[in-house]
Amino acid sequence: MIKKIKNRLIKRFFVKKARIENMYGRGKYKIYDKEFYYHHENAFKCSFKEIIENEIYRFKPDSETPTIIDCGVNMGLSLLFFTKNYPKSKIIAFEPDPTVLPTLDRNISVFMEGKDITLLKKAVWVEETELDFFSDGGLGGRLQEEYKNKTPEKIKTVRLKSFLRSKVDFLKLDIEGAEYDVLMDCKNELKNVDNVFVEYHSANNSTQKLDDILKLLKDSGFRYHLKESFSRDRPFIDKKIVCQRFDMAINIFAYKKQ
């Protein structure tokens, strides 16, 4: 009996271990009769559910040719959604993570040939410069803030503010902790933007700034809706489990008053 229990536990351990290892593997998935490549299976599954199935980026543009600025496109699921649902859109996309770019380039060439997409392989920031960039190999590369045991890459940045000086129908910011600085720098240009998506990240050891971001959006003429991006079942106990650096992640959907 003891031997059977032991064998069962060993088998369960190795099955669980195999699932975890596979979760971080590369692969491909058929979408619209074409193969979409991913570099991180768990990141792909989470993003696919949010972006393709739940359509969290769907909005109503006032023309057939909306301008979309997508900051943090990762493997390209957001670009796939935008080009499929707004085929005449003009898209300016940013992605600096060198571990993601080969996969992103492949997906753009397969799914988005002939679309009006400008891909800038840089990070959005408050100035044009070079900064240390730390990649987690999945969804969460970021500027300046170090991952444990990760070596940074030097990447170039652009000032997002300079891209907001004319009408923007949809602005997406999924930039892993840099959103506060970037939005504050763009304060005077938000009048040109109709819809904003921001994934807000609360760093474990820093002052929380969600209230400042919401005030900025409100003062710029937006209403907003908040939705938990990552959950903590017991927030009073589980205080630092969202990920290595963040204790809270909130999706902000902001839109101009009708």
Short mmCIF file of C-alpha atoms in Angstrom, two decimals, residues 68-74 78-79 91-96 120 122-125 160 170-176 197-199:
data_model
loop_
_atom_site.label_atom_id
_atom_site.label_comp_id
_atom_site.label_asym_id
_atom_site.label_seq_id
_atom_site.Cartn_x
_atom_site.Cartn_y
_atom_site.Cartn_z
CA ILE A 68 -4.39 53.09 -32.95
CA ILE A 69 -1.22 53.36 -30.87
CA ASP A 70 -0.28 50.05 -29.28
CA CYS A 71 2.48 50.21 -26.66
CA GLY A 72 3.67 46.76 -25.65
CA VAL A 73 2.45 44.45 -28.42
CA ASN A 74 4.42 41.42 -27.21
CA SER A 78 -3.44 42.78 -29.95
CA LEU A 79 -2.30 43.65 -33.49
CA ILE A 91 -1.45 51.35 -36.27
CA ILE A 92 1.75 52.52 -34.62
CA ALA A 93 3.12 49.68 -32.50
CA PHE A 94 5.94 49.52 -29.96
CA GLU A 95 7.77 46.45 -28.64
CA PRO A 96 11.35 46.55 -27.31
CA LEU A 120 9.01 50.51 -33.71
CA LYS A 122 11.71 50.58 -28.97
CA ALA A 123 10.14 51.27 -25.58
CA VAL A 124 7.90 54.25 -24.93
CA TRP A 125 9.25 56.57 -22.26
CA LEU A 160 5.27 58.77 -26.48
CA PHE A 170 -7.29 54.19 -29.26
CA LEU A 171 -4.18 54.23 -27.07
CA LYS A 172 -3.07 51.01 -25.40
CA LEU A 173 -0.44 51.08 -22.65
CA ASP A 174 0.78 47.73 -21.37
CA ILE A 175 4.30 48.75 -20.40
CA GLU A 176 4.93 46.91 -17.14
CA PHE A 197 -6.40 51.22 -22.09
CA VAL A 198 -3.82 51.10 -19.30
CA GLU A 199 -2.63 48.10 -17.33
#
